[in-house]
């Protein structure tokens, strides 16, 4: 009886202990659920609610599993064993409490991060989410497997919340124009030292040029709701030089490569390159920067992508050891060398322009913005003719319209920028301007030989080193090598010279001409009194490019008209003397000319053929 009484007492004690443990766990879970249930004014309310349900479900499962454990035989046996070792029981309770505290701490940090996010303190929100992540990592999954599901749900919540913060950055900060954080770390300080030391002269000159273009850039950034600090980006890109050209063929104030320029609406053809237009390029750059910011979420990473391309930055992010986006400085070591300097250099620029007195930097000769009026012109006119007509400097007119590649208006209507004080005079004399017949320079090709230099090649073709460099996207004068093929722009002076010594061909006459240095189709056509179209048709050329040493067949532009006129006269007096012949299999121009006792050159000229031309069965030829 005594033994039965003792056994009953032990069972009662164990039952009370189990009940207390269940109460503790239930209260702990309730507290956590209560915290999760607190209302959140999230920017993404639906996502937050779903994440909360995930955590609730995990915690409820944990509570149920612990309750089931206390009522099972195995758990009763384990607790009976534990009662025999009070010290071990206290250690396990303390460890369980520590693991639960880590879960509670992680949830508290997530909630605090949510509050910081709502207040627009994004960096603090991200810092707290990082701390929450490290908190759950401290719980050993082998010792506390019952917490694994809770850890996974919280990890999922943290990852999604961080992605939401990055995606919503544009929404949170839109309208504020100073949100690019200036981090003065060792990398930025190194660039500050460079820009205020060896590169100080370049920096001051860039600041002076910036005064002309920044007012427009700042106004466009304000319209777009982007940070005004971005207006200093061209200082790093091009030094505010309109015609800056990089080794990667990036051109203009904002350094667009052709493909990116096309993507954002910058046209490029034989006459214009809109990458050189400060206003058009600025609007395109703003559209590109906005797209990058929406993609990456922070400005430093967006600027890195602007420099080396979004695809490359995305590849680097995918290689990160964590499965959510981080900030630029975590990508820094994996970026290309130029890009890894690019962002610190930009941040250094922001710091310096905000502290000019500190670094003893003064802007003595600032460039003033142009005051101009846009006027439509429907004629193809040279800028120097316009400048002469309205009494202004040609260089200033070129500077106002930098997108014109050859200082020549395109044949279609064009919106020309004219100084405001000259606009009325221009509009009143526009009808007096004569349409020019001078085309833009065409190209010949030159293969570089051993020992040749750009200056020597330029002298040989009567052009300039700069013209050759621009035509071939050469950044440094010494970067040419034997075997490289260069495009050589034609010279307007040589065109005039060739016109003065023009040789008129007689109708029916066909001659051969070997292309020489400085030649282009327009020069050759004018020299022999024919047309470029006639030469291209006769020689079956698909483009205007020529090579030195190339042989061309030249005929008169009037000979086909005269041939038709002669044939009509002969047909009126001598029927059957001129007729159309249909080429048969096995025929050749020589055999046909011999058959009809006709001069071969005459046959070729009448039918716009040359000695290399092929004829085909069924083709019709004019026969005299």
XYZ file of C-alpha atoms in Angstrom:
624
model
C 0.000 0.000 0.000
C 2.843 2.346 0.858
C 4.515 1.555 -2.465
C 1.282 2.284 -4.336
C 0.955 5.591 -2.489
C 4.567 6.567 -3.428
C 3.965 5.649 -7.071
C 0.797 7.750 -7.106
C 2.671 10.729 -5.662
C 5.422 10.404 -8.291
C 2.826 10.335 -11.074
C 1.109 13.440 -9.631
C 4.456 15.280 -9.432
C 5.311 14.324 -13.015
C 1.869 15.447 -14.189
C 2.267 18.811 -12.436
C 5.757 19.226 -13.951
C 4.448 18.436 -17.428
C 1.619 20.893 -16.944
C 4.015 23.625 -15.886
C 6.252 22.929 -18.881
C 3.242 23.071 -21.210
C 2.096 26.339 -19.604
C 5.557 27.847 -20.040
C 5.765 26.831 -23.661
C 2.221 27.969 -24.354
C 2.832 31.352 -22.740
C 6.121 31.768 -24.644
C 4.493 30.936 -27.967
C 1.557 33.201 -27.188
C 3.909 36.104 -26.549
C 5.613 35.526 -29.895
C 2.290 35.195 -31.694
C 1.117 38.383 -30.031
C 4.175 40.246 -31.317
C 3.605 38.928 -34.824
C -0.086 39.897 -34.616
C 0.772 43.528 -33.904
C -0.446 45.673 -36.820
C 2.242 46.670 -39.329
C 1.913 49.624 -41.669
C 3.986 47.987 -44.376
C 4.467 49.275 -47.868
C 3.731 45.708 -48.970
C 0.924 44.737 -46.553
C -0.127 41.526 -48.303
C 3.398 40.123 -48.289
C 3.890 40.971 -44.621
C 0.618 39.264 -43.692
C 1.578 36.087 -45.548
C 4.995 36.028 -43.870
C 3.359 36.434 -40.469
C 1.097 33.452 -41.120
C 4.148 31.356 -41.937
C 5.765 32.203 -38.607
C 2.500 31.606 -36.710
C 2.105 28.193 -38.279
C 5.660 27.247 -37.372
C 5.280 28.326 -33.763
C 1.928 26.545 -33.352
C 3.461 23.328 -34.675
C 6.322 23.717 -32.218
C 3.931 24.171 -29.271
C 1.858 21.162 -30.313
C 4.934 18.968 -30.653
C 6.092 19.921 -27.169
C 2.607 19.242 -25.742
C 2.494 15.821 -27.402
C 5.931 15.063 -26.082
C 4.910 15.709 -22.458
C 1.985 13.276 -22.680
C 3.823 10.380 -24.395
C 5.422 7.468 -22.524
C 8.886 8.173 -23.925
C 8.757 11.741 -22.707
C 7.588 10.578 -19.253
C 10.502 8.204 -19.087
C 12.959 10.890 -20.144
C 11.568 13.243 -17.512
C 11.782 10.515 -14.906
C 15.433 10.048 -15.782
C 15.963 13.775 -15.695
C 14.557 14.013 -12.172
C 17.417 11.827 -11.022
C 19.913 14.495 -12.266
C 18.761 18.005 -11.202
C 21.897 19.737 -12.552
C 21.485 18.245 -16.030
C 17.795 19.240 -16.018
C 18.662 22.849 -15.177
C 21.283 22.940 -17.971
C 18.815 21.675 -20.580
C 16.144 24.153 -19.439
C 18.681 26.966 -19.639
C 19.761 25.863 -23.156
C 16.158 25.562 -24.349
C 15.481 28.996 -22.951
C 18.550 30.359 -24.722
C 17.381 28.910 -28.084
C 13.899 30.296 -27.554
C 15.378 33.669 -26.636
C 17.280 33.670 -29.931
C 14.025 33.084 -31.814
C 12.345 35.853 -29.799
C 15.290 38.191 -30.431
C 15.197 37.537 -34.178
C 11.475 38.331 -34.311
C 11.996 41.502 -32.277
C 14.714 42.629 -34.707
C 12.427 41.899 -37.678
C 9.682 44.020 -36.134
C 12.107 46.849 -35.404
C 13.423 46.651 -38.984
C 9.828 47.003 -40.163
C 9.449 50.210 -38.144
C 12.711 51.630 -39.527
C 11.582 50.794 -43.053
C 8.329 52.681 -42.582
C 10.278 55.724 -41.382
C 12.499 55.627 -44.459
C 15.607 54.587 -42.492
C 16.538 51.862 -44.907
C 20.121 51.241 -43.804
C 19.017 50.750 -40.188
C 16.279 48.386 -41.349
C 18.788 46.284 -43.292
C 21.245 46.258 -40.388
C 18.558 44.880 -38.040
C 17.565 42.210 -40.532
C 21.205 41.144 -40.774
C 21.368 40.889 -36.976
C 18.184 38.807 -36.950
C 19.717 36.429 -39.463
C 22.885 35.973 -37.401
C 20.747 35.432 -34.290
C 18.998 32.352 -35.713
C 22.309 31.032 -37.067
C 23.545 30.704 -33.477
C 20.934 27.986 -32.757
C 22.599 24.590 -33.397
C 20.251 22.495 -35.589
C 21.701 19.203 -34.300
C 21.111 20.032 -30.636
C 17.743 21.761 -31.133
C 16.045 20.157 -34.149
C 12.643 21.237 -32.824
C 13.551 24.863 -33.717
C 14.561 24.107 -37.326
C 11.180 24.923 -38.857
C 10.961 28.208 -36.937
C 14.482 29.120 -38.089
C 13.654 28.372 -41.715
C 10.457 30.446 -41.596
C 12.250 33.415 -40.033
C 15.088 33.120 -42.544
C 12.509 33.186 -45.348
C 10.858 36.256 -43.801
C 14.213 38.081 -43.511
C 15.170 37.335 -47.106
C 11.845 38.500 -48.503
C 11.827 41.613 -46.335
C 15.284 42.643 -47.564
C 14.238 42.180 -51.180
C 11.095 44.256 -50.516
C 13.192 47.062 -49.040
C 15.455 47.150 -52.085
C 12.493 47.066 -54.452
C 10.710 49.869 -52.602
C 13.660 52.236 -52.255
C 12.521 54.314 -55.228
C 9.058 54.692 -53.629
C 10.366 55.572 -50.182
C 12.908 58.185 -51.261
C 11.209 59.619 -54.348
C 11.210 63.386 -54.190
C 14.244 63.619 -51.903
C 17.345 64.763 -53.722
C 20.186 64.006 -51.304
C 19.839 60.288 -50.572
C 23.116 59.034 -52.080
C 25.123 58.141 -48.954
C 28.716 59.406 -48.954
C 30.781 56.706 -47.265
C 34.257 58.015 -46.417
C 36.066 54.673 -46.294
C 39.660 54.025 -47.366
C 38.706 53.628 -51.041
C 36.876 56.957 -51.157
C 39.621 58.754 -49.224
C 42.188 57.475 -51.726
C 40.195 59.026 -54.597
C 39.786 62.294 -52.660
C 43.562 62.415 -52.312
C 43.996 61.891 -56.068
C 41.400 64.467 -57.128
C 42.763 67.108 -54.774
C 46.392 66.225 -55.520
C 47.784 65.072 -58.888
C 44.416 65.464 -60.651
C 43.439 68.772 -59.103
C 43.909 70.703 -62.363
C 41.627 68.291 -64.238
C 39.069 68.530 -61.425
C 38.991 72.348 -61.478
C 38.727 72.477 -65.279
C 35.882 69.958 -65.138
C 34.110 72.087 -62.528
C 34.422 75.110 -64.807
C 32.944 73.212 -67.773
C 30.202 71.837 -65.522
C 28.747 75.317 -64.992
C 27.480 75.298 -68.593
C 25.617 71.992 -68.432
C 24.671 71.332 -64.782
C 21.712 73.748 -64.580
C 19.875 71.804 -67.295
C 20.912 68.424 -65.825
C 19.717 69.391 -62.331
C 16.359 70.616 -63.670
C 15.826 67.324 -65.533
C 16.789 65.272 -62.459
C 14.271 67.206 -60.354
C 11.541 66.512 -62.898
C 12.377 62.809 -62.733
C 12.540 62.785 -58.909
C 16.139 61.564 -58.913
C 18.999 62.805 -56.689
C 20.539 66.096 -57.777
C 23.937 64.660 -56.837
C 23.779 62.600 -60.034
C 24.429 65.827 -61.950
C 28.115 65.382 -61.038
C 28.365 62.005 -62.743
C 29.584 63.477 -66.094
C 32.623 64.842 -64.253
C 33.734 61.242 -63.677
C 32.466 60.021 -67.043
C 33.833 62.677 -69.388
C 35.134 65.640 -67.378
C 32.099 67.476 -68.850
C 33.705 67.260 -72.311
C 31.062 66.980 -75.023
C 33.234 65.045 -77.500
C 34.966 62.744 -74.996
C 35.571 59.323 -76.567
C 36.569 56.237 -74.564
C 38.489 53.141 -75.764
C 35.178 51.238 -75.518
C 33.623 53.646 -78.108
C 31.577 55.415 -75.427
C 30.952 58.973 -76.557
C 29.712 62.277 -75.207
C 28.930 63.879 -71.884
C 27.340 60.704 -70.460
C 29.583 58.237 -72.338
C 26.987 56.132 -74.133
C 28.135 53.242 -76.300
C 26.132 52.994 -79.558
C 23.927 50.058 -78.486
C 22.875 51.625 -75.168
C 22.320 54.930 -76.939
C 19.925 53.278 -79.409
C 18.113 51.582 -76.507
C 17.340 54.944 -74.920
C 16.433 56.809 -78.101
C 19.750 58.362 -79.204
C 19.867 58.184 -83.007
C 23.040 57.906 -85.034
C 23.422 58.163 -88.803
C 25.767 59.571 -91.435
C 25.081 63.191 -90.455
C 24.244 63.189 -86.728
C 25.158 61.381 -83.512
C 22.746 62.328 -80.720
C 25.103 60.981 -78.060
C 26.948 64.281 -78.584
C 23.862 66.391 -77.823
C 23.995 67.347 -74.097
C 20.222 67.669 -73.694
C 19.215 64.482 -75.508
C 22.010 62.499 -73.863
C 21.017 63.824 -70.415
C 17.410 62.643 -70.831
C 18.636 59.255 -72.016
C 21.057 58.969 -69.063
C 18.274 59.783 -66.583
C 16.065 57.082 -68.107
C 18.936 54.586 -67.880
C 19.826 55.495 -64.288
C 16.207 55.209 -63.207
C 15.983 51.758 -64.796
C 19.161 50.638 -63.024
C 17.976 51.978 -59.666
C 14.676 50.155 -60.010
C 16.632 47.000 -60.774
C 19.238 47.135 -57.993
C 17.579 49.280 -55.333
C 20.538 51.439 -54.255
C 22.450 54.135 -56.085
C 25.981 52.861 -55.557
C 25.179 49.499 -57.151
C 23.198 51.258 -59.908
C 26.224 53.470 -60.657
C 28.487 50.431 -60.827
C 26.086 48.932 -63.372
C 26.073 52.209 -65.334
C 29.832 51.857 -65.695
C 30.283 48.141 -66.439
C 26.773 47.034 -67.435
C 23.860 45.599 -65.480
C 24.483 42.055 -66.731
C 27.929 41.937 -65.197
C 26.738 43.253 -61.834
C 23.871 40.741 -61.808
C 26.321 37.906 -62.448
C 28.434 39.056 -59.498
C 25.377 39.278 -57.246
C 24.330 35.731 -58.175
C 27.743 34.487 -57.039
C 27.290 36.011 -53.569
C 27.235 33.525 -50.690
C 23.928 34.930 -49.382
C 20.658 34.575 -51.250
C 19.565 38.207 -51.182
C 20.917 41.508 -52.466
C 23.509 43.368 -50.466
C 25.079 46.798 -50.886
C 27.832 47.939 -53.238
C 30.728 47.477 -50.831
C 30.005 43.734 -50.604
C 30.401 43.546 -54.399
C 33.456 45.824 -54.479
C 36.182 43.178 -54.566
C 34.573 41.275 -57.459
C 33.998 44.252 -59.776
C 36.307 45.180 -62.679
C 39.157 47.440 -61.620
C 37.783 50.482 -63.450
C 34.332 50.052 -61.869
C 35.741 49.406 -58.405
C 37.359 52.865 -58.678
C 34.383 54.454 -60.428
C 31.942 54.539 -57.499
C 34.512 55.661 -54.872
C 35.628 58.340 -57.347
C 32.066 59.589 -57.700
C 31.544 59.639 -53.916
C 34.860 61.484 -53.557
C 33.608 64.057 -56.085
C 30.421 64.609 -54.064
C 32.460 65.106 -50.914
C 34.845 67.575 -52.554
C 32.171 69.723 -54.265
C 30.461 70.042 -50.876
C 33.735 71.144 -49.255
C 35.502 73.295 -51.870
C 36.938 75.700 -49.292
C 38.397 72.847 -47.284
C 40.420 71.707 -50.306
C 41.217 75.249 -51.514
C 39.419 74.813 -54.828
C 38.164 77.912 -56.651
C 36.276 78.219 -59.934
C 37.847 81.238 -61.626
C 36.520 81.003 -65.201
C 33.178 79.161 -65.191
C 31.609 78.369 -68.586
C 28.245 80.049 -68.974
C 25.176 78.180 -70.274
C 24.245 78.923 -73.886
C 21.225 81.134 -74.495
C 19.778 79.816 -77.738
C 16.620 79.412 -79.771
C 15.715 76.302 -81.747
C 14.851 77.030 -85.397
C 13.679 74.564 -88.018
C 15.540 74.498 -91.332
C 14.577 72.348 -94.311
C 17.728 72.832 -96.391
C 21.029 70.979 -96.409
C 23.414 73.809 -95.576
C 26.923 74.001 -94.174
C 27.294 75.578 -90.728
C 30.021 77.907 -91.968
C 27.597 79.359 -94.572
C 24.989 79.970 -91.861
C 27.582 81.529 -89.540
C 28.794 83.824 -92.310
C 25.248 84.861 -93.185
C 24.268 85.858 -89.639
C 27.692 87.225 -88.673
C 28.882 84.838 -86.005
C 31.766 82.482 -85.334
C 31.480 79.023 -86.938
C 33.097 77.381 -83.891
C 30.336 78.720 -81.614
C 27.659 77.395 -83.958
C 29.362 73.999 -83.958
C 29.507 74.040 -80.169
C 25.792 74.775 -80.032
C 25.077 71.842 -82.363
C 27.693 69.214 -81.458
C 25.619 66.293 -82.722
C 26.330 67.343 -86.346
C 29.210 65.084 -87.301
C 30.513 67.066 -90.289
C 29.274 70.628 -89.624
C 26.728 69.932 -92.359
C 22.953 69.761 -91.906
C 21.201 66.541 -92.953
C 18.994 66.611 -96.083
C 15.802 66.212 -94.018
C 14.321 69.020 -91.832
C 16.508 69.757 -88.821
C 16.028 71.677 -85.545
C 19.077 73.954 -85.421
C 20.198 75.810 -82.286
C 20.933 79.491 -82.964
C 22.096 82.111 -80.407
C 18.980 83.901 -79.226
C 20.247 87.308 -80.344
C 20.798 85.943 -83.899
C 17.596 83.925 -84.193
C 15.458 86.599 -85.869
C 18.192 87.436 -88.371
C 18.562 83.744 -89.200
C 14.815 83.274 -89.732
C 14.654 86.341 -91.977
C 17.576 85.236 -94.175
C 16.945 81.480 -94.228
C 15.542 81.625 -97.772
C 18.740 83.248 -99.031
C 20.889 80.324 -97.931
C 21.893 78.121 -100.837
C 21.620 74.370 -100.569
C 25.096 72.876 -100.628
C 26.138 70.194 -103.073
C 29.093 69.146 -100.956
C 28.535 65.776 -99.296
C 30.065 64.767 -95.996
C 33.523 63.184 -96.196
C 33.568 59.621 -97.482
C 36.218 57.077 -96.610
C 39.113 55.269 -98.196
C 40.882 52.444 -96.401
C 44.551 52.202 -95.513
C 46.400 49.175 -94.169
C 49.041 50.276 -91.664
C 52.584 49.318 -92.570
C 55.502 48.758 -90.225
C 56.980 52.042 -88.999
C 53.953 54.201 -89.931
C 52.432 56.681 -87.477
C 49.063 58.399 -87.388
C 50.617 61.781 -88.131
C 52.440 60.364 -91.147
C 49.257 58.721 -92.439
C 47.300 61.948 -91.880
C 49.857 63.948 -93.896
C 49.809 61.355 -96.657
C 46.030 61.650 -97.059
C 45.868 65.395 -96.373
C 43.665 65.013 -93.299
C 44.217 65.327 -89.520
C 45.194 62.892 -86.766
C 42.009 63.809 -84.885
C 39.809 63.013 -87.898
C 41.414 59.583 -88.297
C 41.184 58.925 -84.539
C 37.471 59.765 -84.440
C 36.715 57.722 -87.575
C 38.464 54.672 -86.106
C 37.680 55.188 -82.387
C 41.384 55.423 -81.544
C 41.861 56.764 -78.020
C 45.647 57.087 -77.964
C 47.795 58.108 -80.931
C 50.335 55.332 -80.459
C 47.770 52.526 -80.490
C 48.108 51.442 -84.104
C 49.978 48.426 -85.379
C 51.132 46.946 -88.673
C 48.277 45.259 -90.543
C 45.501 47.334 -88.968
C 43.036 48.743 -91.530
C 42.116 52.390 -90.951
C 39.196 54.381 -92.339
C 40.563 57.622 -93.773
C 38.054 60.513 -94.069
C 38.094 62.278 -97.453
C 39.264 65.879 -97.794
C 37.007 68.666 -98.999
C 40.013 70.446 -100.528
C 40.814 67.441 -102.694
C 37.195 67.438 -103.842
C 37.490 71.017 -105.039
C 40.793 70.261 -106.743
C 39.323 67.296 -108.576
C 36.370 69.399 -109.765
C 38.722 72.038 -111.172
C 40.517 69.419 -113.260
C 37.412 67.491 -114.356
C 37.775 65.311 -117.433
C 34.612 65.073 -119.508
C 33.958 61.674 -121.101
C 32.403 61.378 -124.526
C 29.151 59.431 -124.831
C 29.931 55.802 -125.431
C 33.418 56.109 -123.952
C 34.335 53.731 -121.113
C 37.613 54.051 -119.246
C 39.185 52.354 -116.236
C 40.309 54.298 -113.172
C 42.511 53.108 -110.292
C 41.543 54.485 -106.872
C 44.259 56.628 -105.292
C 44.795 58.007 -101.826
C 42.291 60.745 -100.921
C 39.752 59.545 -103.505
C 36.081 58.986 -102.858
C 33.152 58.313 -105.176
C 31.991 61.920 -105.199
C 35.473 63.181 -106.185
C 35.817 60.632 -108.981
C 32.320 61.282 -110.349
C 32.915 65.032 -110.479
C 36.334 64.519 -112.023
C 34.898 62.588 -114.983
C 31.605 64.471 -115.298
C 29.423 61.561 -114.179
C 27.470 60.653 -111.048
C 28.176 58.477 -108.033
C 25.032 56.474 -108.842
C 26.319 55.832 -112.354
C 29.681 54.602 -111.041
C 28.034 52.382 -108.395
C 25.647 50.901 -111.001
C 28.378 50.288 -113.580
C 30.678 48.664 -111.011
C 27.886 47.008 -109.010
C 28.994 48.616 -105.740
C 26.742 48.064 -102.714
C 28.305 50.882 -100.648
C 30.456 53.984 -101.106
C 33.602 52.539 -99.484
C 36.666 52.318 -101.759
C 40.097 50.732 -101.436
C 43.357 52.153 -102.725
C 44.292 50.294 -105.909
C 40.693 49.297 -106.689
C 39.805 49.455 -110.427
C 36.616 51.270 -111.458
C 34.909 51.436 -114.865
C 33.798 54.994 -115.623
C 31.127 55.970 -118.178
C 29.488 59.302 -118.945
C 26.243 60.131 -117.178
C 24.736 61.264 -120.511
C 25.665 58.304 -122.642
C 22.616 56.186 -121.850
C 20.323 59.111 -122.673
C 22.216 59.816 -125.904
C 22.280 56.139 -126.767
C 18.532 55.936 -126.413
C 18.155 59.155 -128.432
C 20.430 57.816 -131.192
C 18.610 54.511 -131.248
C 15.251 56.254 -131.610
C 16.559 58.330 -134.543
C 18.022 55.307 -136.254
C 14.856 53.339 -135.726
C 12.870 56.014 -137.523
C 15.150 55.877 -140.565
C 16.509 52.365 -140.410
C 14.141 49.917 -138.875
C 15.590 46.806 -137.256
C 18.999 48.546 -136.737
C 18.418 48.997 -132.965
C 16.555 46.380 -130.980
C 16.421 44.457 -127.715
C 18.218 41.152 -127.608
C 17.350 38.424 -125.095
C 20.478 36.704 -123.798
C 20.681 32.961 -124.443
C 22.586 30.239 -122.639
C 26.296 30.382 -123.537
C 26.195 34.056 -124.613
C 28.813 36.577 -123.498
C 29.113 40.320 -124.201
C 32.049 39.558 -126.534
C 30.167 36.902 -128.510
C 27.067 39.108 -128.834
C 29.136 42.125 -129.999
C 30.955 39.926 -132.529
C 27.684 38.382 -133.757
C 26.123 41.779 -134.482
C 29.390 43.405 -135.630
C 29.233 45.917 -132.775
C 32.032 47.549 -130.773
C 32.324 45.774 -127.430
C 32.787 49.021 -125.448
C 29.703 50.438 -127.171
C 27.658 47.410 -126.168
C 28.884 47.637 -122.599
C 28.242 51.398 -122.370
C 24.717 51.126 -123.837
C 23.798 48.523 -121.249
C 25.736 49.920 -118.253
C 28.055 46.937 -118.122
C 31.797 46.532 -117.724
C 34.210 43.854 -118.850
C 33.767 41.982 -115.579
C 29.964 42.081 -115.651
C 28.065 38.834 -115.908
C 25.003 38.427 -118.119
C 22.260 35.844 -117.635
C 19.887 33.928 -119.926
C 16.685 35.932 -120.383
C 18.387 39.292 -119.754
C 17.595 41.985 -122.359
C 20.431 43.970 -124.002
C 20.255 46.965 -126.362
C 21.863 46.098 -129.712
C 22.801 48.505 -132.521
